[in-house]
Amino acid sequence: MTIKRRQFIKAAGAVGAATGLSLSGLRFANAGSGKHVVVVGGGAGGATCAKYIRHFDPSVEVTVIEPKTEFATCFMSNWVIAGFKEQNWITHGYGDWSRKHGIKVIHDLVVDIDAAKQTVICKSGQVVNYDRCVVSPGVDMKYDTIDGYSEAASHLVPHAWHAGPQTTVLRKQLEAMPDGGLFVMAAPPNPFRCPPGPYERASLVAHYFKQHKPRSKVLILDSKDAFSKQGLFTAGWKQHYGFGTDDSMIEWRSKANDGTVQAVNADNRTAMTTFDEIKADVLNVIPAQTAGHIAYKAGLTDASGWCPVNHMTWESKMHKNVHVIGDAAIASPLPKSGYAANSEGKVCAAAVVAMLKGNDVPTPSWVNTCYSLVTPDHGVSVAMVYDAKDGKVSKVKGSGGLTPVGGAYGLEAVYAESWYLNIVDDMFG
Ligand SMILES: Cc1cc2nc3c(=O)[nH]c(=O)nc-3n(C[C@H](O)[C@H](O)[C@H](O)COP(=O)(O)OP(=O)(O)OC[C@H]3O[C@@H](n4cnc5c(N)ncnc54)[C@H](O)[C@@H]3O)c2cc1C
């Protein structure tokens, strides 16, 4: 993110003024400023934004409202599903983070936002006032797009597209599956959280099978005719899993080839396409997605189901003084990724601090890299830098790209883990 020199000096001055204050001193300073930001959702976008608001201006009081007491990252949850990382490796608490940065955390669910009164209403009945509110609730599943699928059915047939209990359920189902079994994944239509995510999951499940259940197969039933990093994935599948041969461990069926799952029977783990009915041993249905429910309830979404925002400030186009970041926002060409949510969180934090002071908003830029594993030692990535053109996010020509075919796949796998450790430290450290 670029901050103009004058604004950087102001922000640095504010940080400097707070240096040496104890935590109680910081809390005292909060009370003095009179400005309060409420962040709805303590995930990738919300945690980053909350922390950076406090960094840019420690006099601003920040309250994060998040129902969970621990946050499991979706990023790298496929590694847990494949069995080479444990769930606790992707799980992060809020206690130290809240104390270290002087951020108040309320564990509650936000059920509404009253933009006129500038209040957030919690399930417990608590009402919290704000000067500015940042909403980063992630995505919700559109269960009703697949007949027979529902929140209840997802306990038997997990989507595991929110990391947490369903990550563990899917892992256990794979462990219990007999050798020679069939893992079927229904991949969602665009736009959805983490475009390469389903294909990394298919790769790593195949890797697990190759090691432990070598007669088993992975079938991807896709609602799309193309997917992210497709050339890199299919080259990796050929190299490791015999893709394209009669003996392939992975089969991908595109939308044009009757891939769209129309209905499921969760009780007997069957997926129905227009012309086919496929019985799975483990069925993983990832449905179409929409902005987290609170965004809709608070009137922040448009007809697309996502939240239109001003990219310079991430302020909602529907309600003043409310900002939306992360997967819920219409951010294209930025993808719905944790790295993009982190980048948006910082830009939004700088804008919120400037707007609270009545200053000019800094000129933003953003960055994203998505790593995926084909095996634990074979990584691929796509990267891009973005700047603002005519008030909108725009790709910087020549700034990014894909891992070249035949590139340093081993190193990319090392970078993927390193990226994870760095980004979670930036969010939750
Ligand atoms: C399998 C998988 C793999 C992925 N891999 C990668 C990767 O390698 N790299 C990458 O960059 N991204 C990856 N992603 C994408 C990444 O997880 C998301 O893009 C990112 O988490 C989005 O951040 P967010 O803040 O919008 O939502 P989240 O991180 O999901 O945070 C939303 C938070 O809001 C809370 N919340 C929701 N509603 C309310 C409410 N009403 N009141 C209070 N709190 C609420 C939720 O409890 C949650 O904690 C992956 C995703 C999946 C599913």
Short mmCIF file of C-alpha atoms and ligand atoms in Angstrom, two decimals:
data_model
loop_
_atom_site.label_atom_id
_atom_site.label_comp_id
_atom_site.label_asym_id
_atom_site.label_seq_id
_atom_site.Cartn_x
_atom_site.Cartn_y
_atom_site.Cartn_z
CA MET A 1 0.00 0.00 0.00
CA THR A 2 1.34 3.43 -0.88
CA ILE A 3 0.90 6.15 1.70
CA LYS A 4 1.77 9.68 0.64
CA ARG A 5 4.81 10.96 2.54
CA ARG A 6 2.85 13.62 4.41
CA GLN A 7 0.25 11.10 5.58
CA PHE A 8 2.89 8.52 6.46
CA ILE A 9 4.62 11.07 8.66
CA LYS A 10 1.31 11.86 10.37
CA ALA A 11 0.58 8.16 10.97
CA ALA A 12 4.14 7.52 12.16
CA GLY A 13 3.87 10.51 14.48
CA ALA A 14 0.72 9.09 16.00
CA VAL A 15 2.41 5.73 16.53
CA GLY A 16 5.43 7.50 18.02
CA ALA A 17 3.29 9.42 20.45
CA ALA A 18 1.93 6.15 21.77
CA THR A 19 5.27 4.38 22.01
CA GLY A 20 6.16 3.54 25.55
CA LEU A 21 2.59 3.64 26.78
CA SER A 22 1.53 0.59 28.71
CA LEU A 23 -1.59 -1.27 27.62
CA SER A 24 -3.61 0.63 30.18
CA GLY A 25 -2.05 3.79 28.75
CA LEU A 26 -3.25 2.80 25.30
CA ARG A 27 -6.71 2.18 26.63
CA PHE A 28 -6.64 5.60 28.28
CA ALA A 29 -5.54 7.16 25.00
CA ASN A 30 -8.47 5.39 23.31
CA ALA A 31 -10.91 6.96 25.67
CA GLY A 32 -9.37 10.37 24.91
CA SER A 33 -9.79 10.28 21.13
CA GLY A 34 -13.53 9.69 21.16
CA LYS A 35 -13.38 7.83 17.82
CA HIS A 36 -14.60 4.28 17.75
CA VAL A 37 -14.40 1.75 14.90
CA VAL A 38 -16.37 -1.49 15.09
CA VAL A 39 -15.09 -4.37 12.97
CA VAL A 40 -17.64 -7.09 12.21
CA GLY A 41 -15.81 -10.40 11.71
CA GLY A 42 -12.35 -11.26 13.03
CA GLY A 43 -11.14 -13.27 10.02
CA ALA A 44 -8.53 -12.49 7.38
CA GLY A 45 -9.87 -9.05 6.42
CA GLY A 46 -11.30 -7.96 9.78
CA ALA A 47 -8.31 -8.94 11.94
CA THR A 48 -5.90 -7.20 9.55
CA CYS A 49 -7.97 -4.04 9.38
CA ALA A 50 -8.46 -3.84 13.17
CA LYS A 51 -4.75 -4.29 13.84
CA TYR A 52 -3.66 -1.75 11.20
CA ILE A 53 -6.13 0.91 12.35
CA ARG A 54 -4.48 0.66 15.78
CA HIS A 55 -1.02 0.81 14.16
CA PHE A 56 -1.86 3.83 12.02
CA ASP A 57 -3.60 5.69 14.85
CA PRO A 58 -3.52 4.21 18.38
CA SER A 59 -5.90 6.92 19.59
CA VAL A 60 -8.77 5.23 17.71
CA GLU A 61 -10.67 2.69 19.79
CA VAL A 62 -11.28 -0.54 17.89
CA THR A 63 -13.79 -3.25 18.81
CA VAL A 64 -13.92 -6.53 16.88
CA ILE A 65 -17.16 -8.50 17.10
CA GLU A 66 -16.65 -12.16 16.21
CA PRO A 67 -18.63 -15.18 17.46
CA LYS A 68 -15.72 -17.62 17.45
CA THR A 69 -13.14 -17.64 20.23
CA GLU A 70 -10.58 -19.19 17.87
CA PHE A 71 -10.23 -18.65 14.14
CA ALA A 72 -9.25 -21.51 11.81
CA THR A 73 -7.92 -20.23 8.50
CA CYS A 74 -9.44 -21.68 5.35
CA PHE A 75 -6.05 -21.14 3.78
CA MET A 76 -4.05 -24.33 4.30
CA SER A 77 -7.16 -26.19 5.53
CA ASN A 78 -6.69 -28.46 2.48
CA TRP A 79 -3.35 -29.45 4.03
CA VAL A 80 -5.23 -30.58 7.15
CA ILE A 81 -7.81 -32.46 5.05
CA ALA A 82 -4.94 -34.27 3.28
CA GLY A 83 -3.44 -35.18 6.66
CA PHE A 84 0.01 -33.57 6.62
CA LYS A 85 -0.86 -30.67 8.96
CA GLU A 86 -2.93 -30.66 12.14
CA GLN A 87 -6.00 -28.51 12.75
CA ASN A 88 -4.24 -26.62 15.57
CA TRP A 89 -1.59 -25.43 13.07
CA ILE A 90 -4.27 -23.39 11.24
CA THR A 91 -6.08 -22.24 14.41
CA HIS A 92 -5.38 -18.86 16.01
CA GLY A 93 -6.70 -17.32 19.24
CA TYR A 94 -7.56 -13.69 19.93
CA GLY A 95 -6.33 -13.27 23.54
CA ASP A 96 -2.67 -12.23 23.08
CA TRP A 97 -3.52 -10.34 19.90
CA SER A 98 -6.21 -8.31 21.62
CA ARG A 99 -3.91 -7.43 24.56
CA LYS A 100 -0.91 -6.65 22.35
CA HIS A 101 -2.76 -4.25 20.07
CA GLY A 102 -5.27 -2.83 22.57
CA ILE A 103 -8.22 -4.15 20.54
CA LYS A 104 -11.45 -5.00 22.36
CA VAL A 105 -12.92 -8.32 21.21
CA ILE A 106 -16.58 -9.17 21.83
CA HIS A 107 -17.50 -12.78 21.12
CA ASP A 108 -21.00 -12.38 19.74
CA LEU A 109 -22.84 -12.56 16.43
CA VAL A 110 -23.86 -9.30 14.77
CA VAL A 111 -27.51 -9.61 13.73
CA ASP A 112 -28.00 -6.14 12.25
CA ILE A 113 -26.32 -2.83 11.53
CA ASP A 114 -28.34 0.38 11.82
CA ALA A 115 -26.46 2.68 9.48
CA ALA A 116 -28.66 5.68 10.31
CA LYS A 117 -28.05 5.40 14.06
CA GLN A 118 -24.47 4.14 13.54
CA THR A 119 -25.02 1.13 15.77
CA VAL A 120 -24.28 -2.57 15.54
CA ILE A 121 -26.80 -4.94 17.13
CA CYS A 122 -25.56 -8.25 18.58
CA LYS A 123 -27.43 -11.51 19.09
CA SER A 124 -27.03 -11.09 22.87
CA GLY A 125 -28.94 -7.80 22.61
CA GLN A 126 -25.86 -5.66 23.12
CA VAL A 127 -25.85 -2.50 20.98
CA VAL A 128 -22.48 -0.98 20.08
CA ASN A 129 -22.05 2.55 18.68
CA TYR A 130 -19.52 3.36 16.01
CA ASP A 131 -18.08 6.30 14.12
CA ARG A 132 -17.12 3.91 11.32
CA CYS A 133 -17.90 0.25 10.90
CA VAL A 134 -15.83 -2.24 8.89
CA VAL A 135 -17.66 -5.40 7.79
CA SER A 136 -15.67 -8.49 6.77
CA PRO A 137 -18.04 -11.46 7.23
CA GLY A 138 -16.68 -13.67 4.44
CA VAL A 139 -19.07 -15.86 2.45
CA ASP A 140 -22.21 -17.88 3.05
CA MET A 141 -23.24 -20.96 1.08
CA LYS A 142 -26.22 -20.80 -1.30
CA TYR A 143 -27.53 -24.20 -0.24
CA ASP A 144 -30.75 -23.79 -2.20
CA THR A 145 -28.89 -23.90 -5.54
CA ILE A 146 -28.53 -27.70 -5.16
CA ASP A 147 -31.68 -29.77 -4.51
CA GLY A 148 -31.42 -31.81 -1.33
CA TYR A 149 -28.47 -29.82 0.02
CA SER A 150 -28.86 -27.72 3.17
CA GLU A 151 -27.01 -26.57 6.25
CA ALA A 152 -28.20 -29.75 8.00
CA ALA A 153 -27.11 -31.97 5.07
CA SER A 154 -23.65 -30.35 5.15
CA HIS A 155 -22.96 -32.17 8.43
CA LEU A 156 -23.10 -35.48 6.50
CA VAL A 157 -21.80 -34.13 3.20
CA PRO A 158 -19.44 -31.32 4.26
CA HIS A 159 -18.48 -28.40 2.06
CA ALA A 160 -15.53 -27.63 4.38
CA TRP A 161 -15.45 -24.17 2.76
CA HIS A 162 -15.47 -22.60 6.22
CA ALA A 163 -12.51 -24.05 8.09
CA GLY A 164 -13.29 -25.56 11.48
CA PRO A 165 -15.45 -28.55 12.43
CA GLN A 166 -16.17 -29.45 8.78
CA THR A 167 -12.45 -29.63 8.01
CA THR A 168 -12.18 -32.35 10.66
CA VAL A 169 -15.33 -34.15 9.46
CA LEU A 170 -14.01 -34.36 5.89
CA ARG A 171 -10.60 -35.54 7.09
CA LYS A 172 -12.22 -38.28 9.20
CA GLN A 173 -14.42 -39.40 6.30
CA LEU A 174 -11.33 -39.77 4.09
CA GLU A 175 -9.55 -41.75 6.80
CA ALA A 176 -12.56 -44.07 7.19
CA MET A 177 -12.97 -44.57 3.42
CA PRO A 178 -11.90 -48.02 2.16
CA ASP A 179 -9.13 -48.38 -0.42
CA GLY A 180 -10.76 -48.43 -3.85
CA GLY A 181 -13.33 -45.82 -2.77
CA LEU A 182 -14.50 -42.78 -4.73
CA PHE A 183 -14.14 -39.18 -3.50
CA VAL A 184 -16.51 -36.88 -5.38
CA MET A 185 -16.25 -33.11 -5.19
CA ALA A 186 -18.87 -30.72 -6.57
CA ALA A 187 -16.92 -27.56 -7.49
CA PRO A 188 -18.84 -24.24 -7.35
CA PRO A 189 -19.69 -21.74 -10.08
CA ASN A 190 -17.95 -18.34 -10.16
CA PRO A 191 -17.56 -16.14 -8.20
CA PHE A 192 -16.50 -18.02 -5.08
CA ARG A 193 -13.95 -17.97 -2.25
CA CYS A 194 -10.46 -19.05 -3.35
CA PRO A 195 -10.67 -19.89 -7.09
CA PRO A 196 -7.81 -22.48 -7.03
CA GLY A 197 -8.99 -24.02 -3.70
CA PRO A 198 -11.11 -26.91 -5.04
CA TYR A 199 -8.32 -28.05 -7.37
CA GLU A 200 -5.69 -27.91 -4.62
CA ARG A 201 -8.05 -30.00 -2.48
CA ALA A 202 -8.53 -32.59 -5.27
CA SER A 203 -4.74 -32.74 -5.76
CA LEU A 204 -3.98 -33.27 -2.08
CA VAL A 205 -6.74 -35.83 -1.58
CA ALA A 206 -5.22 -37.74 -4.55
CA HIS A 207 -1.82 -37.44 -2.86
CA TYR A 208 -3.27 -38.93 0.33
CA PHE A 209 -4.84 -41.77 -1.67
CA LYS A 210 -1.57 -42.43 -3.52
CA GLN A 211 0.21 -42.87 -0.19
CA HIS A 212 -2.50 -44.78 1.75
CA LYS A 213 -5.35 -45.95 -0.52
CA PRO A 214 -3.82 -46.30 -3.99
CA ARG A 215 -6.86 -47.93 -5.66
CA SER A 216 -9.05 -44.92 -4.81
CA LYS A 217 -10.13 -42.14 -7.19
CA VAL A 218 -11.04 -38.46 -7.15
CA LEU A 219 -13.85 -37.17 -9.37
CA ILE A 220 -14.40 -33.42 -9.73
CA LEU A 221 -17.87 -32.50 -10.97
CA ASP A 222 -17.51 -28.89 -12.04
CA SER A 223 -20.07 -26.16 -12.68
CA LYS A 224 -17.43 -24.40 -14.84
CA ASP A 225 -15.61 -25.09 -18.10
CA ALA A 226 -12.29 -23.62 -16.92
CA PHE A 227 -10.59 -23.00 -13.59
CA SER A 228 -7.76 -21.08 -11.97
CA LYS A 229 -4.19 -22.25 -12.74
CA GLN A 230 -5.74 -25.01 -14.88
CA GLY A 231 -2.62 -25.60 -17.02
CA LEU A 232 -0.41 -25.89 -13.94
CA PHE A 233 -2.81 -28.20 -12.12
CA THR A 234 -3.36 -30.52 -15.08
CA ALA A 235 0.40 -30.67 -15.77
CA GLY A 236 0.93 -31.59 -12.09
CA TRP A 237 -1.88 -34.17 -12.22
CA LYS A 238 -0.23 -35.77 -15.29
CA GLN A 239 3.12 -35.86 -13.49
CA HIS A 240 1.84 -37.32 -10.21
CA TYR A 241 -1.56 -38.91 -10.73
CA GLY A 242 -1.66 -40.20 -14.34
CA PHE A 243 -4.16 -37.55 -15.43
CA GLY A 244 -5.49 -38.14 -18.92
CA THR A 245 -4.79 -41.90 -18.84
CA ASP A 246 -7.29 -44.72 -18.17
CA ASP A 247 -5.63 -45.20 -14.82
CA SER A 248 -5.81 -41.57 -13.69
CA MET A 249 -6.45 -40.98 -9.99
CA ILE A 250 -8.16 -37.68 -10.85
CA GLU A 251 -10.99 -37.15 -13.30
CA TRP A 252 -12.33 -33.65 -14.03
CA ARG A 253 -15.77 -33.34 -15.60
CA SER A 254 -16.52 -29.83 -16.91
CA LYS A 255 -19.89 -28.08 -17.02
CA ALA A 256 -20.10 -28.73 -20.78
CA ASN A 257 -19.53 -32.41 -20.05
CA ASP A 258 -22.50 -32.69 -17.64
CA GLY A 259 -20.38 -31.68 -14.62
CA THR A 260 -22.89 -29.45 -12.80
CA VAL A 261 -24.33 -31.12 -9.70
CA GLN A 262 -28.08 -30.34 -9.63
CA ALA A 263 -29.08 -32.42 -6.61
CA VAL A 264 -27.65 -34.54 -3.82
CA ASN A 265 -28.90 -37.25 -1.53
CA ALA A 266 -26.87 -36.73 1.61
CA ASP A 267 -28.04 -39.96 3.27
CA ASN A 268 -26.54 -42.23 0.61
CA ARG A 269 -23.89 -39.76 -0.62
CA THR A 270 -25.17 -39.53 -4.19
CA ALA A 271 -24.68 -36.59 -6.56
CA MET A 272 -27.06 -36.02 -9.48
CA THR A 273 -26.10 -34.16 -12.65
CA THR A 274 -28.53 -33.66 -15.56
CA PHE A 275 -27.83 -37.11 -17.04
CA ASP A 276 -25.95 -39.02 -14.36
CA GLU A 277 -26.21 -40.22 -10.78
CA ILE A 278 -22.93 -40.87 -9.00
CA LYS A 279 -22.61 -42.71 -5.70
CA ALA A 280 -19.62 -41.50 -3.71
CA ASP A 281 -17.83 -42.97 -0.72
CA VAL A 282 -16.96 -39.46 0.39
CA LEU A 283 -18.97 -36.57 -1.06
CA ASN A 284 -17.75 -32.97 -0.78
CA VAL A 285 -20.28 -30.45 -2.09
CA ILE A 286 -19.07 -26.86 -2.41
CA PRO A 287 -22.12 -24.83 -3.43
CA ALA A 288 -22.42 -21.40 -5.03
CA GLN A 289 -21.63 -18.57 -2.62
CA THR A 290 -22.78 -15.12 -1.59
CA ALA A 291 -21.64 -12.42 0.85
CA GLY A 292 -21.93 -13.39 4.55
CA HIS A 293 -25.57 -13.10 5.70
CA ILE A 294 -25.05 -9.98 7.83
CA ALA A 295 -24.05 -8.03 4.70
CA TYR A 296 -27.43 -8.86 3.16
CA LYS A 297 -29.33 -8.20 6.41
CA ALA A 298 -27.68 -4.80 6.79
CA GLY A 299 -28.57 -3.81 3.20
CA LEU A 300 -24.97 -3.78 2.02
CA THR A 301 -25.44 -6.20 -0.92
CA ASP A 302 -26.78 -5.47 -4.41
CA ALA A 303 -28.68 -7.81 -6.74
CA SER A 304 -25.50 -9.85 -7.29
CA GLY A 305 -25.47 -10.86 -3.61
CA TRP A 306 -22.11 -9.11 -3.10
CA CYS A 307 -21.29 -5.66 -1.67
CA PRO A 308 -20.52 -2.73 -3.95
CA VAL A 309 -17.80 -0.47 -2.50
CA ASN A 310 -15.66 2.53 -3.38
CA HIS A 311 -12.25 0.92 -3.96
CA MET A 312 -10.35 3.96 -2.73
CA THR A 313 -11.86 3.71 0.76
CA TRP A 314 -13.79 0.39 0.77
CA GLU A 315 -16.76 2.44 1.97
CA SER A 316 -20.06 0.82 1.02
CA LYS A 317 -21.97 2.34 -1.90
CA MET A 318 -25.17 1.44 -0.01
CA HIS A 319 -24.47 2.98 3.44
CA LYS A 320 -22.23 5.82 4.59
CA ASN A 321 -19.65 5.21 7.33
CA VAL A 322 -19.77 1.46 6.71
CA HIS A 323 -16.88 -0.23 4.88
CA VAL A 324 -16.90 -3.75 3.44
CA ILE A 325 -13.73 -5.74 2.77
CA GLY A 326 -12.69 -9.32 2.05
CA ASP A 327 -14.69 -11.92 0.17
CA ALA A 328 -18.01 -10.12 0.72
CA ALA A 329 -16.93 -7.03 -1.27
CA ILE A 330 -17.09 -6.61 -5.04
CA ALA A 331 -13.34 -6.23 -5.48
CA SER A 332 -12.65 -7.67 -8.94
CA PRO A 333 -10.02 -7.91 -10.41
CA LEU A 334 -8.82 -8.71 -6.87
CA PRO A 335 -9.75 -12.34 -6.17
CA LYS A 336 -11.64 -13.62 -3.14
CA SER A 337 -8.50 -14.67 -1.28
CA GLY A 338 -7.01 -14.29 2.18
CA TYR A 339 -4.07 -12.34 0.79
CA ALA A 340 -6.42 -9.95 -1.02
CA ALA A 341 -8.52 -9.58 2.17
CA ASN A 342 -5.32 -8.73 4.07
CA SER A 343 -4.32 -6.16 1.44
CA GLU A 344 -7.83 -4.64 1.42
CA GLY A 345 -7.78 -4.57 5.24
CA LYS A 346 -4.65 -2.38 5.26
CA VAL A 347 -5.94 -0.03 2.57
CA CYS A 348 -9.26 0.27 4.40
CA ALA A 349 -7.48 0.89 7.73
CA ALA A 350 -5.50 3.77 6.22
CA ALA A 351 -8.66 5.22 4.66
CA VAL A 352 -10.68 4.91 7.89
CA VAL A 353 -7.95 6.64 9.93
CA ALA A 354 -7.70 9.45 7.35
CA MET A 355 -11.49 9.88 7.13
CA LEU A 356 -11.89 10.00 10.92
CA LYS A 357 -9.41 12.87 10.96
CA GLY A 358 -10.87 14.61 7.91
CA ASN A 359 -7.62 14.06 5.98
CA ASP A 360 -7.13 13.11 2.34
CA VAL A 361 -7.34 9.37 1.74
CA PRO A 362 -3.96 7.82 0.76
CA THR A 363 -3.55 6.52 -2.80
CA PRO A 364 -3.83 2.74 -2.48
CA SER A 365 -2.25 -0.27 -4.14
CA TRP A 366 -2.86 -3.95 -3.45
CA VAL A 367 -1.07 -7.27 -3.84
CA ASN A 368 -2.09 -10.91 -4.09
CA THR A 369 -0.32 -14.24 -4.44
CA CYS A 370 -2.21 -17.52 -4.31
CA TYR A 371 -0.11 -20.61 -3.66
CA SER A 372 -1.51 -24.09 -4.20
CA LEU A 373 0.02 -27.51 -3.70
CA VAL A 374 -0.25 -30.36 -6.20
CA THR A 375 1.70 -32.54 -3.73
CA PRO A 376 3.31 -31.39 -0.45
CA ASP A 377 6.53 -30.87 -2.46
CA HIS A 378 5.04 -29.42 -5.64
CA GLY A 379 3.75 -25.86 -5.38
CA VAL A 380 2.32 -23.50 -8.01
CA SER A 381 1.31 -19.87 -7.68
CA VAL A 382 -0.35 -16.92 -9.34
CA ALA A 383 0.66 -13.38 -8.33
CA MET A 384 -0.40 -9.83 -9.22
CA VAL A 385 0.06 -6.23 -8.05
CA TYR A 386 -2.87 -3.83 -8.40
CA ASP A 387 -3.16 -0.04 -8.37
CA ALA A 388 -6.03 2.41 -8.56
CA LYS A 389 -7.19 3.62 -12.00
CA ASP A 390 -10.20 5.93 -12.23
CA GLY A 391 -11.04 5.08 -8.63
CA LYS A 392 -11.07 1.32 -9.22
CA VAL A 393 -8.73 -1.59 -8.57
CA SER A 394 -6.70 -2.29 -11.71
CA LYS A 395 -4.00 -4.86 -12.55
CA VAL A 396 -0.50 -3.42 -12.96
CA LYS A 397 0.68 -4.70 -16.35
CA GLY A 398 3.62 -7.10 -16.21
CA SER A 399 3.65 -7.17 -12.39
CA GLY A 400 2.63 -10.76 -11.78
CA GLY A 401 2.07 -14.06 -13.49
CA LEU A 402 2.00 -17.78 -13.03
CA THR A 403 4.69 -20.29 -12.06
CA PRO A 404 6.21 -21.28 -15.42
CA VAL A 405 5.41 -24.87 -16.50
CA GLY A 406 8.46 -26.91 -15.43
CA GLY A 407 9.37 -24.17 -12.91
CA ALA A 408 10.78 -24.46 -9.39
CA TYR A 409 7.83 -26.44 -7.98
CA GLY A 410 9.78 -27.61 -4.90
CA LEU A 411 10.71 -24.05 -3.96
CA GLU A 412 7.13 -22.87 -4.55
CA ALA A 413 5.99 -25.44 -1.96
CA VAL A 414 8.51 -24.03 0.53
CA TYR A 415 7.35 -20.47 -0.27
CA ALA A 416 3.71 -21.53 0.26
CA GLU A 417 4.36 -22.51 3.88
CA SER A 418 6.52 -19.47 4.44
CA TRP A 419 3.77 -17.25 3.00
CA TYR A 420 1.31 -18.80 5.45
CA LEU A 421 3.49 -18.18 8.50
CA ASN A 422 4.05 -14.56 7.45
CA ILE A 423 0.46 -13.73 6.60
CA VAL A 424 -1.02 -15.19 9.79
CA ASP A 425 1.58 -13.27 11.77
CA ASP A 426 0.51 -10.10 9.92
CA MET A 427 -3.16 -10.82 10.72
CA PHE A 428 -3.14 -12.47 14.14
CA GLY A 429 0.38 -11.84 15.50
C1 LIG B 1 -10.04 -24.50 1.11
C2 LIG B 1 -9.63 -23.06 1.03
C3 LIG B 1 -8.31 -22.73 0.78
C4 LIG B 1 -7.92 -21.40 0.70
N1 LIG B 1 -6.61 -21.12 0.44
C5 LIG B 1 -6.21 -19.84 0.33
C6 LIG B 1 -4.85 -19.53 0.05
O1 LIG B 1 -4.01 -20.43 -0.10
N2 LIG B 1 -4.51 -18.23 -0.03
C7 LIG B 1 -5.40 -17.22 0.15
O2 LIG B 1 -5.02 -16.06 0.07
N3 LIG B 1 -6.70 -17.49 0.41
C8 LIG B 1 -7.14 -18.75 0.50
N4 LIG B 1 -8.45 -19.03 0.78
C9 LIG B 1 -9.45 -17.93 0.82
C10 LIG B 1 -9.52 -17.23 2.18
O3 LIG B 1 -9.78 -18.14 3.21
C11 LIG B 1 -10.61 -16.16 2.17
O4 LIG B 1 -10.54 -15.42 0.97
C12 LIG B 1 -10.47 -15.21 3.35
O5 LIG B 1 -10.60 -15.92 4.56
C13 LIG B 1 -11.48 -14.07 3.27
O6 LIG B 1 -11.39 -13.25 4.42
P1 LIG B 1 -12.71 -12.56 5.00
O7 LIG B 1 -12.26 -11.66 6.09
O8 LIG B 1 -13.53 -12.03 3.90
O9 LIG B 1 -13.54 -13.79 5.60
P2 LIG B 1 -13.14 -14.80 6.76
O10 LIG B 1 -11.67 -14.94 6.83
O11 LIG B 1 -13.94 -16.03 6.54
O12 LIG B 1 -13.63 -14.10 8.08
C14 LIG B 1 -14.99 -13.83 8.28
C15 LIG B 1 -15.25 -13.79 9.78
O13 LIG B 1 -16.46 -13.09 10.01
C16 LIG B 1 -17.17 -13.74 11.04
N5 LIG B 1 -18.59 -13.39 10.88
C17 LIG B 1 -19.43 -13.76 9.90
N6 LIG B 1 -20.66 -13.25 10.13
C18 LIG B 1 -20.58 -12.54 11.28
C19 LIG B 1 -21.51 -11.80 12.04
N7 LIG B 1 -22.79 -11.69 11.66
N8 LIG B 1 -21.09 -11.20 13.18
C20 LIG B 1 -19.79 -11.30 13.58
N9 LIG B 1 -18.86 -12.00 12.89
C21 LIG B 1 -19.26 -12.62 11.76
C22 LIG B 1 -16.88 -15.22 10.82
O14 LIG B 1 -17.09 -15.96 12.02
C23 LIG B 1 -15.42 -15.19 10.38
O15 LIG B 1 -14.56 -15.37 11.47
C24 LIG B 1 -8.87 -20.37 0.89
C25 LIG B 1 -10.20 -20.69 1.16
C26 LIG B 1 -10.59 -22.03 1.22
C27 LIG B 1 -12.02 -22.36 1.52
#
